[in-house]
Short mmCIF file of N, CA and C in Angstrom, two decimals:
data_model
loop_
_atom_site.label_atom_id
_atom_site.label_comp_id
_atom_site.label_asym_id
_atom_site.label_seq_id
_atom_site.Cartn_x
_atom_site.Cartn_y
_atom_site.Cartn_z
N UNK A 8 0.79 -1.53 0.16
CA UNK A 8 -0.32 -0.17 -0.14
C UNK A 8 0.91 1.33 -0.08
N UNK A 9 0.38 2.20 -0.96
CA UNK A 9 0.94 3.63 -0.51
C UNK A 9 0.92 3.89 0.57
N UNK A 10 2.26 5.06 0.85
CA UNK A 10 2.61 5.92 1.75
C UNK A 10 1.60 7.00 1.24
N UNK A 11 0.76 7.52 2.22
CA UNK A 11 0.31 9.28 1.99
C UNK A 11 1.65 10.16 2.69
N UNK A 12 2.12 11.02 1.50
CA UNK A 12 3.01 12.02 2.29
C UNK A 12 2.26 13.03 2.66
N UNK A 13 2.82 13.71 3.79
CA UNK A 13 1.78 14.98 4.55
C UNK A 13 2.85 15.67 4.68
N UNK A 14 2.75 16.79 5.37
CA UNK A 14 3.53 17.93 6.21
C UNK A 14 4.76 17.52 6.54
N UNK A 15 4.82 16.58 7.38
CA UNK A 15 5.38 15.65 8.38
C UNK A 15 6.80 15.53 7.94
N UNK A 16 6.09 14.30 7.05
CA UNK A 16 6.90 13.61 6.14
C UNK A 16 8.21 14.72 5.48
N UNK A 17 8.06 16.21 5.22
CA UNK A 17 8.78 17.08 4.28
C UNK A 17 9.49 18.25 5.09
N UNK A 18 8.49 18.31 6.72
CA UNK A 18 9.22 19.75 7.49
C UNK A 18 10.46 19.13 7.90
N UNK A 19 10.71 17.75 8.10
CA UNK A 19 12.23 17.64 8.24
C UNK A 19 13.36 17.35 7.85
N UNK A 20 12.90 17.80 6.08
CA UNK A 20 13.99 17.60 4.99
C UNK A 20 14.56 19.12 4.69
N UNK A 21 13.56 20.15 5.64
CA UNK A 21 14.18 21.11 4.37
C UNK A 21 15.51 21.44 4.09
N UNK A 22 15.92 22.00 3.27
CA UNK A 22 17.82 22.06 2.80
C UNK A 22 18.09 20.71 2.60
N UNK A 23 17.28 19.78 2.34
CA UNK A 23 17.51 18.53 2.16
C UNK A 23 17.58 18.75 0.28
N UNK A 24 18.48 17.43 -0.14
CA UNK A 24 18.11 17.76 -1.85
C UNK A 24 17.58 16.55 -2.23
N UNK A 25 16.74 16.29 -3.26
CA UNK A 25 16.14 15.87 -3.97
C UNK A 25 16.76 15.58 -5.05
N UNK A 26 17.11 14.41 -6.11
CA UNK A 26 17.22 14.22 -7.20
C UNK A 26 16.25 13.65 -8.44
N UNK A 27 16.41 14.29 -9.54
CA UNK A 27 15.55 14.15 -10.52
C UNK A 27 16.26 13.63 -11.96
N UNK A 28 16.01 12.02 -10.84
CA UNK A 28 16.96 11.32 -11.79
C UNK A 28 16.66 10.91 -13.12
N UNK A 29 15.14 11.33 -13.86
CA UNK A 29 15.05 10.68 -15.24
C UNK A 29 15.07 12.28 -15.68
N UNK A 30 15.87 13.34 -15.26
CA UNK A 30 15.97 14.55 -15.57
C UNK A 30 17.24 15.31 -15.88
N UNK A 31 18.42 14.40 -15.82
CA UNK A 31 19.83 14.69 -15.96
C UNK A 31 20.43 14.65 -14.29
N UNK A 32 19.10 13.74 -13.61
CA UNK A 32 19.99 14.20 -11.93
C UNK A 32 20.14 15.57 -11.31
N UNK A 33 18.74 16.30 -12.13
CA UNK A 33 18.58 17.53 -11.46
C UNK A 33 18.28 17.57 -9.93
N UNK A 34 19.34 18.44 -9.05
CA UNK A 34 19.02 18.85 -8.30
C UNK A 34 17.77 19.88 -7.56
N UNK A 35 16.59 19.17 -6.85
CA UNK A 35 16.09 20.36 -6.28
C UNK A 35 16.41 20.28 -4.59
N UNK A 36 16.66 21.96 -4.19
CA UNK A 36 17.09 21.78 -2.59
C UNK A 36 15.83 22.04 -1.97
N UNK A 37 15.42 21.58 -1.13
CA UNK A 37 13.73 21.65 -0.23
C UNK A 37 14.03 23.40 0.77
N UNK A 38 13.09 24.37 0.22
CA UNK A 38 13.22 25.14 0.68
C UNK A 38 12.53 25.74 2.03
N UNK A 39 10.88 25.90 1.43
CA UNK A 39 10.06 25.68 2.60
C UNK A 39 9.46 25.26 2.40
N UNK A 40 8.27 24.33 3.95
CA UNK A 40 7.46 23.97 3.52
C UNK A 40 6.28 24.47 4.81
N UNK A 41 4.64 24.48 3.57
CA UNK A 41 3.98 25.60 4.50
C UNK A 41 2.61 24.56 4.59
N UNK A 42 1.80 24.51 5.34
CA UNK A 42 0.44 24.75 5.25
C UNK A 42 -0.52 25.09 4.94
N UNK A 43 -1.87 24.81 3.93
CA UNK A 43 -2.58 25.44 3.95
C UNK A 43 -3.73 25.37 4.62
N UNK A 44 -4.72 26.29 3.35
CA UNK A 44 -6.11 26.18 4.54
C UNK A 44 -6.60 24.86 4.39
N UNK A 45 -7.43 24.76 5.16
CA UNK A 45 -8.23 23.02 5.01
C UNK A 45 -9.42 23.49 5.00
N UNK A 46 -9.78 22.74 3.78
CA UNK A 46 -11.03 22.38 3.49
C UNK A 46 -12.00 21.84 4.86
N UNK A 47 -13.09 21.79 4.34
CA UNK A 47 -13.92 21.13 5.76
C UNK A 47 -15.01 19.75 5.28
N UNK A 48 -14.11 19.73 4.10
CA UNK A 48 -14.69 18.23 3.57
C UNK A 48 -14.24 16.73 4.74
N UNK A 49 -14.77 16.46 4.84
CA UNK A 49 -14.65 15.09 5.41
C UNK A 49 -13.97 14.24 5.05
N UNK A 50 -13.04 13.62 5.10
CA UNK A 50 -12.02 11.86 4.77
C UNK A 50 -11.58 12.40 3.37
N UNK A 51 -11.10 14.06 4.49
CA UNK A 51 -9.33 13.93 3.70
C UNK A 51 -8.69 13.42 3.89
N UNK A 52 -7.37 12.30 2.99
CA UNK A 52 -6.12 11.78 3.46
C UNK A 52 -5.21 11.91 4.14
N UNK A 53 -5.16 14.33 4.15
CA UNK A 53 -4.40 14.60 4.47
C UNK A 53 -4.24 16.18 4.40
N UNK A 54 -3.97 17.00 5.62
CA UNK A 54 -4.16 18.72 5.57
C UNK A 54 -3.50 18.90 4.23
N UNK A 55 -3.82 19.69 3.83
CA UNK A 55 -2.79 19.97 2.29
C UNK A 55 -2.13 21.18 2.80
N UNK A 56 -1.08 20.66 2.10
CA UNK A 56 0.52 21.94 1.91
C UNK A 56 1.22 22.57 1.04
N UNK A 57 1.80 23.00 1.17
CA UNK A 57 2.97 22.89 -0.09
C UNK A 57 4.45 23.39 0.33
N UNK A 58 4.75 22.79 -1.01
CA UNK A 58 6.30 22.65 -0.76
C UNK A 58 7.18 23.76 -1.72
N UNK A 59 8.43 24.03 -1.64
CA UNK A 59 9.19 25.02 -2.35
C UNK A 59 10.74 24.80 -2.64
N UNK A 60 10.85 24.08 -3.72
CA UNK A 60 11.82 23.81 -3.70
C UNK A 60 12.29 25.02 -4.54
N UNK A 61 14.23 24.67 -4.65
CA UNK A 61 15.26 25.63 -5.63
C UNK A 61 16.39 24.87 -6.16
N UNK A 62 16.18 25.25 -7.41
CA UNK A 62 16.99 24.72 -8.91
C UNK A 62 17.19 25.73 -9.29
N UNK A 63 19.46 24.97 -8.83
CA UNK A 63 20.22 26.10 -9.05
C UNK A 63 20.51 25.31 -11.04
N UNK A 64 19.64 26.41 -11.94
CA UNK A 64 20.49 26.68 -13.35
C UNK A 64 19.59 27.36 -13.82
N UNK A 65 20.25 27.69 -14.93
CA UNK A 65 19.69 29.32 -16.19
C UNK A 65 18.61 28.02 -17.00
N UNK A 66 18.56 26.92 -16.91
CA UNK A 66 17.34 26.20 -17.61
C UNK A 66 16.40 26.16 -16.61
N UNK A 67 15.40 26.82 -17.13
CA UNK A 67 13.95 26.53 -16.54
C UNK A 67 13.03 25.32 -17.02
N UNK A 68 12.44 24.19 -16.56
CA UNK A 68 11.86 22.75 -16.14
C UNK A 68 10.43 23.56 -16.53
N UNK A 69 9.93 23.11 -17.09
CA UNK A 69 8.47 23.39 -17.41
C UNK A 69 7.75 22.69 -16.43
N UNK A 70 6.43 22.79 -15.52
CA UNK A 70 5.50 22.50 -15.36
C UNK A 70 5.21 20.28 -15.44
N UNK A 71 5.23 19.90 -14.70
CA UNK A 71 5.31 18.56 -14.70
C UNK A 71 5.97 17.17 -13.81
N UNK A 72 5.37 16.42 -13.61
CA UNK A 72 5.53 15.24 -12.09
C UNK A 72 7.16 15.09 -12.45
N UNK A 73 7.71 15.38 -11.58
CA UNK A 73 9.24 14.95 -11.47
C UNK A 73 9.50 13.61 -10.64
N UNK A 74 10.21 12.66 -11.01
CA UNK A 74 10.36 11.78 -10.26
C UNK A 74 11.23 11.83 -9.64
N UNK A 75 11.33 11.88 -8.19
CA UNK A 75 12.48 12.26 -7.28
C UNK A 75 12.81 11.66 -6.23
N UNK A 76 14.34 11.17 -6.58
CA UNK A 76 14.80 10.13 -5.20
C UNK A 76 15.39 11.06 -4.52
N UNK A 77 14.69 10.64 -3.09
CA UNK A 77 15.50 11.26 -1.78
C UNK A 77 15.60 9.65 -0.74
N UNK A 78 17.10 10.21 0.07
CA UNK A 78 17.08 8.76 0.98
C UNK A 78 15.55 8.49 1.41
N UNK A 79 15.28 9.32 2.38
CA UNK A 79 14.07 9.03 3.22
C UNK A 79 12.85 8.19 2.75
N UNK A 80 12.18 8.75 0.98
CA UNK A 80 11.79 8.69 0.78
C UNK A 80 11.15 7.17 -0.45
N UNK A 81 12.70 7.06 -0.99
CA UNK A 81 13.04 6.13 -2.01
C UNK A 81 12.74 7.15 -3.20
N UNK A 82 11.75 6.59 -4.28
CA UNK A 82 11.19 7.51 -5.44
C UNK A 82 10.30 8.26 -5.56
N UNK A 83 9.97 8.77 -5.70
CA UNK A 83 8.24 9.23 -5.68
C UNK A 83 7.92 10.72 -6.54
N UNK A 84 6.76 10.73 -7.13
CA UNK A 84 6.07 12.10 -8.15
C UNK A 84 5.87 12.49 -7.30
N UNK A 85 6.36 14.28 -8.11
CA UNK A 85 5.95 15.60 -7.27
C UNK A 85 6.02 16.02 -8.60
N UNK A 86 4.63 16.67 -8.85
CA UNK A 86 4.34 17.61 -9.62
C UNK A 86 4.47 18.87 -9.06
N UNK A 87 5.99 19.50 -10.39
CA UNK A 87 5.95 21.14 -9.66
C UNK A 87 6.18 22.04 -10.54
N UNK A 88 5.60 23.16 -10.55
CA UNK A 88 5.25 24.11 -11.42
C UNK A 88 6.78 25.45 -11.43
N UNK A 89 7.09 25.60 -11.66
CA UNK A 89 7.93 26.76 -11.12
C UNK A 89 7.52 28.00 -11.65
N UNK A 90 7.74 28.84 -10.05
CA UNK A 90 6.90 29.96 -9.31
C UNK A 90 7.55 31.34 -9.44
N UNK A 91 9.08 30.97 -9.58
CA UNK A 91 9.89 32.47 -9.95
C UNK A 91 11.02 32.29 -10.15
N UNK A 92 11.98 33.78 -10.46
CA UNK A 92 13.71 32.97 -10.56
C UNK A 92 13.86 34.29 -9.65
N UNK A 93 15.58 33.45 -9.25
CA UNK A 93 16.21 34.43 -8.52
C UNK A 93 17.58 34.28 -9.44
N UNK A 94 18.49 35.06 -8.63
CA UNK A 94 20.05 35.11 -9.10
C UNK A 94 20.77 33.70 -9.59
N UNK A 95 20.34 33.10 -8.77
CA UNK A 95 21.28 31.34 -9.04
C UNK A 95 20.37 31.25 -9.33
N UNK A 96 18.17 30.50 -10.34
CA UNK A 96 18.05 29.51 -11.04
C UNK A 96 16.38 29.96 -10.80
N UNK A 97 15.76 28.58 -10.44
CA UNK A 97 14.13 28.57 -10.38
C UNK A 97 13.75 28.10 -9.37
N UNK A 98 12.25 28.82 -8.70
CA UNK A 98 11.92 28.01 -7.75
C UNK A 98 10.67 27.76 -8.25
N UNK A 99 10.32 25.92 -7.52
CA UNK A 99 9.20 25.29 -8.03
C UNK A 99 8.33 25.27 -6.51
N UNK A 100 7.13 25.42 -7.05
CA UNK A 100 6.06 24.64 -6.17
C UNK A 100 5.61 23.41 -6.57
N UNK A 101 4.81 22.79 -5.35
CA UNK A 101 4.34 21.05 -5.38
C UNK A 101 3.28 21.72 -4.63
N UNK A 102 1.98 20.97 -4.56
CA UNK A 102 0.95 21.76 -3.95
C UNK A 102 0.48 20.00 -3.60
N UNK A 103 -0.29 19.50 -2.08
CA UNK A 103 -0.87 18.28 -1.83
C UNK A 103 -1.45 18.99 -1.33
N UNK A 104 -3.29 18.21 -1.68
CA UNK A 104 -4.96 19.10 -1.63
C UNK A 104 -4.60 17.54 -1.07
#
């Protein structure tokens, strides 16, 4: 059975690197983990949250599911959307709800 990832799984991983092996071993550093407003729907599998990753490259990836590898999770698909650029690369956001 697949584990449902929650905010708590990622909160301990800030500043750790996730590797997108199928994208040339691109390194994404987890910079932020934030809770999101929770809907009042019953039966939710988890409380909503967002992740913000930084990728130090001048190359912009389009939004898609990245197969991320991390020692704590193994391989997990995370849908990332580019949301900002800084002087060192791009920021990508994932939303779990």
